[in-house]
CSV table of C-alpha atoms and ligand atoms in Angstrom, one decimal:
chain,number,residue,atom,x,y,z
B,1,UNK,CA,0.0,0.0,0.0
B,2,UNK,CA,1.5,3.3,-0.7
B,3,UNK,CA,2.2,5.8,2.2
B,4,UNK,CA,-1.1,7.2,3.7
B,5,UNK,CA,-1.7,11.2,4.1
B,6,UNK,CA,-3.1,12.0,7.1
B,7,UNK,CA,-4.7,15.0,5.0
B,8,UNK,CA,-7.1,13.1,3.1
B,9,UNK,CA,-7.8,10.3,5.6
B,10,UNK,CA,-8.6,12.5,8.9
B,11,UNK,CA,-9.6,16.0,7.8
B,12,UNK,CA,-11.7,17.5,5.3
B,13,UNK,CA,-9.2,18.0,1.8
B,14,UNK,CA,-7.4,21.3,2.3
B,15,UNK,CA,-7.6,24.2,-0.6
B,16,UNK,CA,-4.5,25.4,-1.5
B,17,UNK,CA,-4.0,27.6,-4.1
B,18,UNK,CA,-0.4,29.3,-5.4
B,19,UNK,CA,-0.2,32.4,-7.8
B,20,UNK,CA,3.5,33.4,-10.0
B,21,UNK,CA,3.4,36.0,-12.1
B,22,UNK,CA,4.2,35.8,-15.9
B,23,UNK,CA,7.6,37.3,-17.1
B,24,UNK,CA,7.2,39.3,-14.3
B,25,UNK,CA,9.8,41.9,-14.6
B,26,UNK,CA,9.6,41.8,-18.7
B,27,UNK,CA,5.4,41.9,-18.5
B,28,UNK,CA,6.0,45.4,-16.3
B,29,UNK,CA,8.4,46.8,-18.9
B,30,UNK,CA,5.8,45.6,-21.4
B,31,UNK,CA,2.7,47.1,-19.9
B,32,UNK,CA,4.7,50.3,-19.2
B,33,UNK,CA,5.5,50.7,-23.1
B,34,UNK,CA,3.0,49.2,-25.1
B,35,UNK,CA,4.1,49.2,-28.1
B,36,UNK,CA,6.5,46.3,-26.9
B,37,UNK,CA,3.8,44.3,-26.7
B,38,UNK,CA,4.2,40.8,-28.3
B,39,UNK,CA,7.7,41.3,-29.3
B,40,UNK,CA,10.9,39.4,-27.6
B,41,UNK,CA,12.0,41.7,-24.5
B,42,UNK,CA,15.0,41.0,-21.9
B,43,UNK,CA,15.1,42.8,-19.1
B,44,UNK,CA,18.9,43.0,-18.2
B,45,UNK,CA,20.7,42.8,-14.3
B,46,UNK,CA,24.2,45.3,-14.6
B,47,UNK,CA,23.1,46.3,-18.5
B,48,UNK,CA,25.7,47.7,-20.4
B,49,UNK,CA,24.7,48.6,-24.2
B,50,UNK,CA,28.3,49.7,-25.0
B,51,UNK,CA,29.8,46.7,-24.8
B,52,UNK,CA,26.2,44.7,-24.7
B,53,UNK,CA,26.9,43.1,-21.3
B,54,UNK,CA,24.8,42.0,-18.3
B,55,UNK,CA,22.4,38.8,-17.5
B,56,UNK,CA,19.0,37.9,-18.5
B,57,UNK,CA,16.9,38.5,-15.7
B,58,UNK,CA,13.8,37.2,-17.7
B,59,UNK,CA,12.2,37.8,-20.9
B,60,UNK,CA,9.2,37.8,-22.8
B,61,UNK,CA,7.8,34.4,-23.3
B,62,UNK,CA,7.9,36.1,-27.3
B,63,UNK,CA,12.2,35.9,-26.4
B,64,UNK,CA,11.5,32.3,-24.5
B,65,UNK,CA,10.3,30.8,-28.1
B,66,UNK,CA,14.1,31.7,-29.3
B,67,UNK,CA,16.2,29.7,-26.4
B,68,UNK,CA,16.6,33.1,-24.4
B,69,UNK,CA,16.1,32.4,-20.6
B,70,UNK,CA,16.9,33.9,-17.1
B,71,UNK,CA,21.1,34.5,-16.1
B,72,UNK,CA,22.1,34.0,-20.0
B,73,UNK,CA,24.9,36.7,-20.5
B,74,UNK,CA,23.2,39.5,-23.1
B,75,UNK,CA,26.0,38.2,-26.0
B,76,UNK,CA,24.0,35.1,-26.2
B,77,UNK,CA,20.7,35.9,-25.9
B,78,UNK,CA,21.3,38.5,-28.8
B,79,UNK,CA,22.7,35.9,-30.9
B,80,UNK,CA,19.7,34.1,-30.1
B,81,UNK,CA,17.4,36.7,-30.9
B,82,UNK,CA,18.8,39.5,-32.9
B,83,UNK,CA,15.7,41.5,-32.8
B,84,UNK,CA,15.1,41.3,-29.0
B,85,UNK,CA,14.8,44.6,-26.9
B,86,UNK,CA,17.0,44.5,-23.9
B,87,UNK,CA,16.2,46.9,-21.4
B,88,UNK,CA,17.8,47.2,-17.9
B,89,UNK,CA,16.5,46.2,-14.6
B,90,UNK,CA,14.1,48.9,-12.2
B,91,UNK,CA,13.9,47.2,-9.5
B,92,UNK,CA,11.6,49.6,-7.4
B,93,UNK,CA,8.9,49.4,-10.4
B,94,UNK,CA,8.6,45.7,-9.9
B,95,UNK,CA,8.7,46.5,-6.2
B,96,UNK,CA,5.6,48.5,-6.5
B,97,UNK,CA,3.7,46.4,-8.6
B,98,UNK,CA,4.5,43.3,-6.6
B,99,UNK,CA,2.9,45.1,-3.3
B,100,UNK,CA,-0.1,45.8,-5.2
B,101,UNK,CA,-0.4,42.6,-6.5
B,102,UNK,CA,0.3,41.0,-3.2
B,103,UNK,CA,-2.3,43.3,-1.5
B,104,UNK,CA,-4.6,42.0,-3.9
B,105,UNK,CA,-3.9,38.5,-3.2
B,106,UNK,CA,-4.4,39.0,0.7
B,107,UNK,CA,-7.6,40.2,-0.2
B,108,UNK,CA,-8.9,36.7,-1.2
B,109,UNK,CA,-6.8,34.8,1.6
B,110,UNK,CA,-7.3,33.1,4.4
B,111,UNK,CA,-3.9,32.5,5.5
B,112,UNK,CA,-1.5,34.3,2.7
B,113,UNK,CA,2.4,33.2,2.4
B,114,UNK,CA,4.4,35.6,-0.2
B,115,UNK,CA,7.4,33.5,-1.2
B,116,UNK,CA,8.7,35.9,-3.5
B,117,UNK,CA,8.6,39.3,-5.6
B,118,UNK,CA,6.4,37.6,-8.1
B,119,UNK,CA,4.8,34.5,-6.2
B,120,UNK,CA,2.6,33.7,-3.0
B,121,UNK,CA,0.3,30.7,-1.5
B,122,UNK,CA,-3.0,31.4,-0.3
B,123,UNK,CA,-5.8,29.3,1.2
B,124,UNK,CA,-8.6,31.4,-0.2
B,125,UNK,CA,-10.9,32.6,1.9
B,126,UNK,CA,-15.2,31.3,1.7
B,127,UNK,CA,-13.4,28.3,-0.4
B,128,UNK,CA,-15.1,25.3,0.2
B,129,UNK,CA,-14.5,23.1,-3.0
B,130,UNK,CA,-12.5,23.0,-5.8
B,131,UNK,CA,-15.0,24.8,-7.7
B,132,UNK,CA,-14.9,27.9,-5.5
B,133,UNK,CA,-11.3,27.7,-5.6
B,134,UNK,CA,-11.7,28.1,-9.9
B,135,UNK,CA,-14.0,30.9,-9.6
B,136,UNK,CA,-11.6,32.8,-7.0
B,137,UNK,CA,-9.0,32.0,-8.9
B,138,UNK,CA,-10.5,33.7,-12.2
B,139,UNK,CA,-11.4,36.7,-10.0
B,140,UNK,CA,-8.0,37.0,-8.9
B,141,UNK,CA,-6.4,36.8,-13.0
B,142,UNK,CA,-9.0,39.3,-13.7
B,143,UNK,CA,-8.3,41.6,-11.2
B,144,UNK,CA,-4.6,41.4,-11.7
B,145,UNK,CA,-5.2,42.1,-15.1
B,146,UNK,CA,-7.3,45.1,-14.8
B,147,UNK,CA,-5.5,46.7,-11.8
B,148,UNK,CA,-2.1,46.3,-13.2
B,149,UNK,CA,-2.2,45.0,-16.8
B,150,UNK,CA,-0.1,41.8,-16.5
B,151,UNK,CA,-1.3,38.2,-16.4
B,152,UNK,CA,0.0,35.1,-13.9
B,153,UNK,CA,-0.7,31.6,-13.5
B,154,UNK,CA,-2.2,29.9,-11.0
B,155,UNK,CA,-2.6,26.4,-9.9
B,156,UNK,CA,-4.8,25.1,-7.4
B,157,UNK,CA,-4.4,21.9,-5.2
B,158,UNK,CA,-4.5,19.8,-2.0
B,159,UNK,CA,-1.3,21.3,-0.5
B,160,UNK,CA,1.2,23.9,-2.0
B,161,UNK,CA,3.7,21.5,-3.3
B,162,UNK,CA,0.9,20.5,-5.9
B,163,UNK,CA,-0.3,24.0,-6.2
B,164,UNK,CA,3.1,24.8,-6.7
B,165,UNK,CA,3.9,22.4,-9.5
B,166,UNK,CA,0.6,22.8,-11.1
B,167,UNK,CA,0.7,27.0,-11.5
B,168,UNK,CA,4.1,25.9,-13.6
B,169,UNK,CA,1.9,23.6,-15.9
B,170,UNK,CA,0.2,25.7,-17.9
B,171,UNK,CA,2.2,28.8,-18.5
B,172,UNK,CA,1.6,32.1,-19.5
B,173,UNK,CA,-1.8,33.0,-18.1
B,174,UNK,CA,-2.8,29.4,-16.7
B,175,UNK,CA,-5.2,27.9,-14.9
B,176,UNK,CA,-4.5,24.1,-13.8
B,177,UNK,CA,-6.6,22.6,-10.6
B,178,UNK,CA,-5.3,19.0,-9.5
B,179,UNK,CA,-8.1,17.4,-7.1
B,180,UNK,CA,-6.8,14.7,-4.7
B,181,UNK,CA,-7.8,11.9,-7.1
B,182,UNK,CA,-6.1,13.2,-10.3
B,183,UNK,CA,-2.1,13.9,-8.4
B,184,UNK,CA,-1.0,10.6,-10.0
B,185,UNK,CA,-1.9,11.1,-13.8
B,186,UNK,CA,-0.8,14.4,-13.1
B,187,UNK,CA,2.7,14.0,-11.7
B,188,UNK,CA,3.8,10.7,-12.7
B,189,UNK,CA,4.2,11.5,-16.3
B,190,UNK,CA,6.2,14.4,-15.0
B,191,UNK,CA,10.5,14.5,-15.5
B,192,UNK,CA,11.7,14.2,-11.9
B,193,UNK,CA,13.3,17.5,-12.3
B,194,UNK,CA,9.5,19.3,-11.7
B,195,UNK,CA,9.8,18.1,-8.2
B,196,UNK,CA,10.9,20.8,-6.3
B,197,UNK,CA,13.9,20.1,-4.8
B,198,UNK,CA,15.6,17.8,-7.1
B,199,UNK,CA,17.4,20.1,-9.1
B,200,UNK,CA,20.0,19.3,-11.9
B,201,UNK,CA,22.8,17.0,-10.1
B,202,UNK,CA,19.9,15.4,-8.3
B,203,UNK,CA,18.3,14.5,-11.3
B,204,UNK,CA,21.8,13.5,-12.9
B,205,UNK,CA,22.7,11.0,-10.1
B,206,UNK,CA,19.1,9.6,-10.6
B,207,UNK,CA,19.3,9.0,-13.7
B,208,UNK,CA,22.3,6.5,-13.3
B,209,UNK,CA,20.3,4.4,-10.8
B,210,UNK,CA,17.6,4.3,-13.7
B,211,UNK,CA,15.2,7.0,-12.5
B,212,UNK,CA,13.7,9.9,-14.7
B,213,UNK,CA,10.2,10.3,-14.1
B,214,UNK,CA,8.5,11.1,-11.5
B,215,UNK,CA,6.1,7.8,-11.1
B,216,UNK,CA,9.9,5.4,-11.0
B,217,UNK,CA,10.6,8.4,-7.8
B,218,UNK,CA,7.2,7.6,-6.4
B,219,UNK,CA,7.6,3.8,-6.1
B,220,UNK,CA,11.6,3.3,-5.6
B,221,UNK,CA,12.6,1.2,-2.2
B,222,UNK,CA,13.3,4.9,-0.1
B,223,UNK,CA,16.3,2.8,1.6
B,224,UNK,CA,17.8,3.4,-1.7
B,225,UNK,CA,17.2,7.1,-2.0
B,226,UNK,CA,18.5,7.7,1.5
B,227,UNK,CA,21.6,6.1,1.4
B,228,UNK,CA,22.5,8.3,-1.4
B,229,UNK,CA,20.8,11.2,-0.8
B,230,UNK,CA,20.4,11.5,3.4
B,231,UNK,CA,16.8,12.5,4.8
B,232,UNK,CA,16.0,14.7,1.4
B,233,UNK,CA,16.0,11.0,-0.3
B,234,UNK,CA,12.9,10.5,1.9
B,235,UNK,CA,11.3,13.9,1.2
B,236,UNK,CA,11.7,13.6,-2.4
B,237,UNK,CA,10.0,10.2,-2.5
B,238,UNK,CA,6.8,11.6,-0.4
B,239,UNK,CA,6.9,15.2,-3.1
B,240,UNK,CA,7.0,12.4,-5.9
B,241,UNK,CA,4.0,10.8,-4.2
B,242,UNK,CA,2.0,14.6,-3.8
B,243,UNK,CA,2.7,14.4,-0.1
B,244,UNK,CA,3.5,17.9,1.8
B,245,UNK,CA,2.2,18.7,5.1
B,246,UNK,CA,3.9,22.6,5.0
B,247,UNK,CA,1.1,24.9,6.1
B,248,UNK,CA,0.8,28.4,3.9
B,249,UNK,CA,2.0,31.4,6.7
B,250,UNK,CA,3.5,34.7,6.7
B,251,UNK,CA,7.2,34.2,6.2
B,252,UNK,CA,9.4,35.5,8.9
B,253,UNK,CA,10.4,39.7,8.4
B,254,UNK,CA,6.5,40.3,8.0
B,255,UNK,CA,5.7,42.5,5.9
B,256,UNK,CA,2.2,43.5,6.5
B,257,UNK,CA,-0.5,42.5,8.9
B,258,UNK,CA,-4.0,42.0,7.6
B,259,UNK,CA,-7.6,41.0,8.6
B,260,UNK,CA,-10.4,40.9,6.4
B,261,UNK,CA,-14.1,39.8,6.2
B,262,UNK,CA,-17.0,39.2,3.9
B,263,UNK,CA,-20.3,41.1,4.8
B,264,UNK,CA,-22.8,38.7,5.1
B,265,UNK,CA,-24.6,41.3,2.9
B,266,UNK,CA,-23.1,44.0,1.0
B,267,UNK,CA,-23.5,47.0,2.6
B,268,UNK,CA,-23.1,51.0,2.9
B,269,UNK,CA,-24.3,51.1,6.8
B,270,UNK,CA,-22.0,53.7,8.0
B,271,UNK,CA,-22.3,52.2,11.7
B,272,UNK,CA,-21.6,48.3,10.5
B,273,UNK,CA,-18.9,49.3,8.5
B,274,UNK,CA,-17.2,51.6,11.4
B,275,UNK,CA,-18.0,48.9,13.8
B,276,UNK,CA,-16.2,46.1,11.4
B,277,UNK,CA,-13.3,48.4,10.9
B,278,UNK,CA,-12.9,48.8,14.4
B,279,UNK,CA,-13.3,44.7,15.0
B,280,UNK,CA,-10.8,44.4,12.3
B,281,UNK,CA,-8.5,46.9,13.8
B,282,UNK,CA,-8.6,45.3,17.5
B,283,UNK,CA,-7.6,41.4,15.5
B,284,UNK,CA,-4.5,43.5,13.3
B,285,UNK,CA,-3.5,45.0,16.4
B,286,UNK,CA,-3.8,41.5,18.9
B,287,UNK,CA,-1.3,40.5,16.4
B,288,UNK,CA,0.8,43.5,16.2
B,289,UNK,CA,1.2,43.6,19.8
B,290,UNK,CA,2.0,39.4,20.3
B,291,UNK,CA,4.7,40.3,17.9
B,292,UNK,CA,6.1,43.0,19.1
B,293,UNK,CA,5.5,44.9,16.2
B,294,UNK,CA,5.6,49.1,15.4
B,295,UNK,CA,4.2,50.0,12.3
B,296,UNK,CA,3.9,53.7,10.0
B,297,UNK,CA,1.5,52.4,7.0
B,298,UNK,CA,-2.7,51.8,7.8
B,299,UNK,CA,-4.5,50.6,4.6
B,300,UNK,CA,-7.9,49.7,4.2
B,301,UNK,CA,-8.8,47.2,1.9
B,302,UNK,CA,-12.3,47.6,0.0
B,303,UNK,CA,-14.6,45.1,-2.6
B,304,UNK,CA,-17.2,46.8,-3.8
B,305,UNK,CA,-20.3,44.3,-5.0
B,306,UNK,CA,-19.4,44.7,-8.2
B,307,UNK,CA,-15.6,43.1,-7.3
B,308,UNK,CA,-14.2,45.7,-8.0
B,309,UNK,CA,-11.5,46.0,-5.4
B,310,UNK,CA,-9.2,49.0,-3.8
B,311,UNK,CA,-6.5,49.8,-1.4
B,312,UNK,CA,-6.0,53.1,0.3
B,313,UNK,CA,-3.1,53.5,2.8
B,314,UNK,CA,-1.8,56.4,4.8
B,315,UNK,CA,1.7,56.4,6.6
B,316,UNK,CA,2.5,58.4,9.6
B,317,UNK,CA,5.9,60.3,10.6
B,318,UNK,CA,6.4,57.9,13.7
B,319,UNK,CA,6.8,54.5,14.2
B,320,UNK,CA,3.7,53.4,16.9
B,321,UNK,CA,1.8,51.1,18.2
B,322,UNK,CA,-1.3,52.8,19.0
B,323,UNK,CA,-4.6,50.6,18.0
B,324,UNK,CA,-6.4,54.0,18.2
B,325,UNK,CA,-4.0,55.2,15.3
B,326,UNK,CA,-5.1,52.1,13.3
B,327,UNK,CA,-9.0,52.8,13.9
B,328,UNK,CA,-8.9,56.4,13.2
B,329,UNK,CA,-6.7,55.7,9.9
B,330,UNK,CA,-8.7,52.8,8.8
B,331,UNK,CA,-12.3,55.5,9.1
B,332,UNK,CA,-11.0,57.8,7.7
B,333,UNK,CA,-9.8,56.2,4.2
B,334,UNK,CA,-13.1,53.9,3.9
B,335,UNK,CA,-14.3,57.6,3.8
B,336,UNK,CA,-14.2,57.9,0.1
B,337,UNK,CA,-16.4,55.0,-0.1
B,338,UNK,CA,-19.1,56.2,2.0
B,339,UNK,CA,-21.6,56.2,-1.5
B,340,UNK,CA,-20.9,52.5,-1.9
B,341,UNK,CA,-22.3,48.9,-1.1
B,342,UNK,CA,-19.5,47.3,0.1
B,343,UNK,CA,-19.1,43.2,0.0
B,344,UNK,CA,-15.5,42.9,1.6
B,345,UNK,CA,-13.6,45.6,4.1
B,346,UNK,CA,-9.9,44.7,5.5
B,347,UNK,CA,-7.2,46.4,7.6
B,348,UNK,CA,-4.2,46.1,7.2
B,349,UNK,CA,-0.3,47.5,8.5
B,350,UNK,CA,2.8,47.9,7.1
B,351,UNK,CA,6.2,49.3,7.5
B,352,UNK,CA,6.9,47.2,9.8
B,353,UNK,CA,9.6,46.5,12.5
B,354,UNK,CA,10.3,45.0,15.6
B,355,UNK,CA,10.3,46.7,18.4
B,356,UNK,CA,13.0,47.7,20.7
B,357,UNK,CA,14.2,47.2,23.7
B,358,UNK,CA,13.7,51.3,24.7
B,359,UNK,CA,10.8,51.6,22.4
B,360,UNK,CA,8.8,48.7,24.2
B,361,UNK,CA,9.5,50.9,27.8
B,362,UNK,CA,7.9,54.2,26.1
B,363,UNK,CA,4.8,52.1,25.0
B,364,UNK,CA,5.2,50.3,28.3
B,365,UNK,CA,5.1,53.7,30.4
B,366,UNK,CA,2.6,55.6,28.2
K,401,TTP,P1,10.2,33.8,-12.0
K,401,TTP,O1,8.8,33.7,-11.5
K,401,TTP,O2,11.1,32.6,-11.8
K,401,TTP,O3,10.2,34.1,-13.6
K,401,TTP,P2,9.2,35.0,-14.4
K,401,TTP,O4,8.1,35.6,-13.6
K,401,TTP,O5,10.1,36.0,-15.1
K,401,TTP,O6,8.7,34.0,-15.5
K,401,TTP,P3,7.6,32.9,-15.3
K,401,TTP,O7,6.5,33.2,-16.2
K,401,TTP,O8,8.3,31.6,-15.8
K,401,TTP,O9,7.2,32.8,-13.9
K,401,TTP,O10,11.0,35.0,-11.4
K,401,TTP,C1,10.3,36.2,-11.0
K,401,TTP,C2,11.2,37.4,-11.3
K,401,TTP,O11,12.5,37.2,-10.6
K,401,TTP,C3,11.6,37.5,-12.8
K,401,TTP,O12,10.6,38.2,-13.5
K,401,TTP,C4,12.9,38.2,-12.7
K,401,TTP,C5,13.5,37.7,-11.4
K,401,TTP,N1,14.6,36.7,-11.7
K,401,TTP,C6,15.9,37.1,-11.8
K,401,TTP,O13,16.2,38.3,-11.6
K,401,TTP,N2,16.8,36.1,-12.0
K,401,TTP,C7,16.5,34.8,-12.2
K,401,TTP,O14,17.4,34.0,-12.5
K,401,TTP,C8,15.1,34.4,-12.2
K,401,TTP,C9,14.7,33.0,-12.4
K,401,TTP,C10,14.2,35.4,-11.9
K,402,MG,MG1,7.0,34.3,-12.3
């Protein structure tokens, strides 16, 4: 019998859903000048056009179709594709757009883990089947697309290593949902390379004891994996197998701390809305305060019934603590909504940091 997961046979199937941007850097530079749109673009780390140095951050999928991929050195690629654009990196554009889009993201989640610039877990929120999970997951392309002008992929699963692999399945601008009962036909056909974690010497050395895909991973003695490759031999047998037990959370050096409900009705009540604020406020700040955490950044978070969905956020001069700060912030940018029915409202902090050893006996004393 192959190993049992405690996931399917105890609890209810998790929803786990992971979202990676397309060509992110490139699909910035793209939507910020149009009329590069469908043509092969490189967007370069340390660009020199002089002497047409530098490495391929990432490009286009249009550049993709020519060999070009990320860290190949300028010379090449342009060999590859004479008539690809190169541009240099801006790091702080990408920055910007990546808060958004993450912002976005925690908007739909009920636990949200950002794993990088461009890519982030969630286990969306009111998601009770893999169904839900489809139609959140086309809100969430859509909105992405209209807010900011660039598409992702995401895949949707029983636990984020086969969200994970699935969001990679079906790039650019995927959709791929693996239920519990289709992981098999879906990753045994699979080069053991797509298991993350076995990366090009790993899949080398498997090779010579006769293993390539991922179904020969699966089913090998693991007494044979661990000998040669330690306790990661036994991990990469149970990812080959669709087992992960990691849980989706905020990655240590938060960034942000967020709360956010669903009306049970959309609504413009003035009084339900301050009162949810404030509720929201008190959960941000239980948090805050567990963590030792001072912040400068209050946004509010707002889905209208129509989806449509904002941010607003205000940042102070000094670093506090102060929940009254966060209530008072949180009013007064829901203010421009005041004229709306509102289906979702969520507050959240940012510009974070821990808190010091003197700053915690001024909050202490105050
Ligand atoms: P990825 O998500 O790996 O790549 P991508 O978004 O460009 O393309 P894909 O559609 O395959 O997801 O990385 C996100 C960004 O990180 C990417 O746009 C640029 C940057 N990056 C580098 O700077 N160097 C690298 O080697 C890689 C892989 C990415
Ligand atoms: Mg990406």
């Amino acid at each position: 019998m192959s190993a049992s997961n405690p996931e399917q046979d105890n609890h209810e199937t998790r929803i786990v859903m992971h979202v990676d941007m397309d060509s992110f850097y490139a699909s910035v530079e793209v939507r910020e000048q149009p009329a590069l749109k469908g043509k092969p673009v490189c967007v370069v780390m340390k660009y020199n056009p002089e002497l047409r140095r530098g490495a391929v951050s990432t490009c286009s999928y249009e550049a993709r179709k020519f060999g070009v991929h990320s860290a190949m050195p300028v010379a090449k690629a342009s060999k590859l594709c004479p008539d690809c654009v190169f541009l240099p990196v801006r790091m702080d554009l990408y920055k910007e757009v990546s808060s958004r889009v993450m912002e976005t993201l925690k908007g739909y989640a009920e636990q949200f883990e950002q794993v990088s610039v461009d890519e982030a877990y969630l286990v969306p929120v009111s998601v009770h089947n893999f169904d839900d999970a489809v139609v959140c997951a086309l809100r969430i392309k859509d909105e992405i697309k209209k807010n900011e002008g660039i598409t992702c992929s995401v895949g949707i699963g029983s636990n984020k290593l086969i969200a994970k692999i699935a969001s990679g399945y079906q790039k650019p601008d995927g959709l791929t949902v693996v239920k519990p009962e289709d992981v098999k036909d879906f990753l045994y056909p699979m080069p053991v390379s797509k298991i993350p974690g076995v990366g090009e010497k790993t899949t080398e050395v498997l090779k010579v004891i006769g293993i390539t895909k991922v179904e020969e991973l699966a089913n090998v003695d693991v007494q044979l994996l661990t000998e040669r490759f330690g306790r990661m031999g036994f991990i990469m047998k149970q990812r080959a197998n669709g087992i992960d037990y990691g849980e989706v959370q905020e990655r240590e050096g938060v960034k942000s701390i967020s709360k956010h409900i669903t009306f049970d009705e959309d609504t413009d009540d003035p009084e339900k809305i301050e009162y949810t604020l404030n509720m929201l406020a008190d959960a941000v700040y239980n948090n805050l305060k567990k963590n030792h955490y001072l912040f400068r950044t209050v946004s509010v978070l707002v889905r209208l019934n129509n989806f449509s969905t904002y941010t607003r956020a205000k940042t102070i001069q000094t670093w506090t603590q102060d929940v009254e700060i966060i209530k008072s912030l949180a009013k007064e940018l829901i203010n421009e909504f005041h004229d709306k029915k509102l289906r979702l409202v969520g507050v959240s902090i940012s510009n974070i940091k821990k808190q010091d050893e003197r700053q915690t006996l001024i909050t202490d004393f105050k």
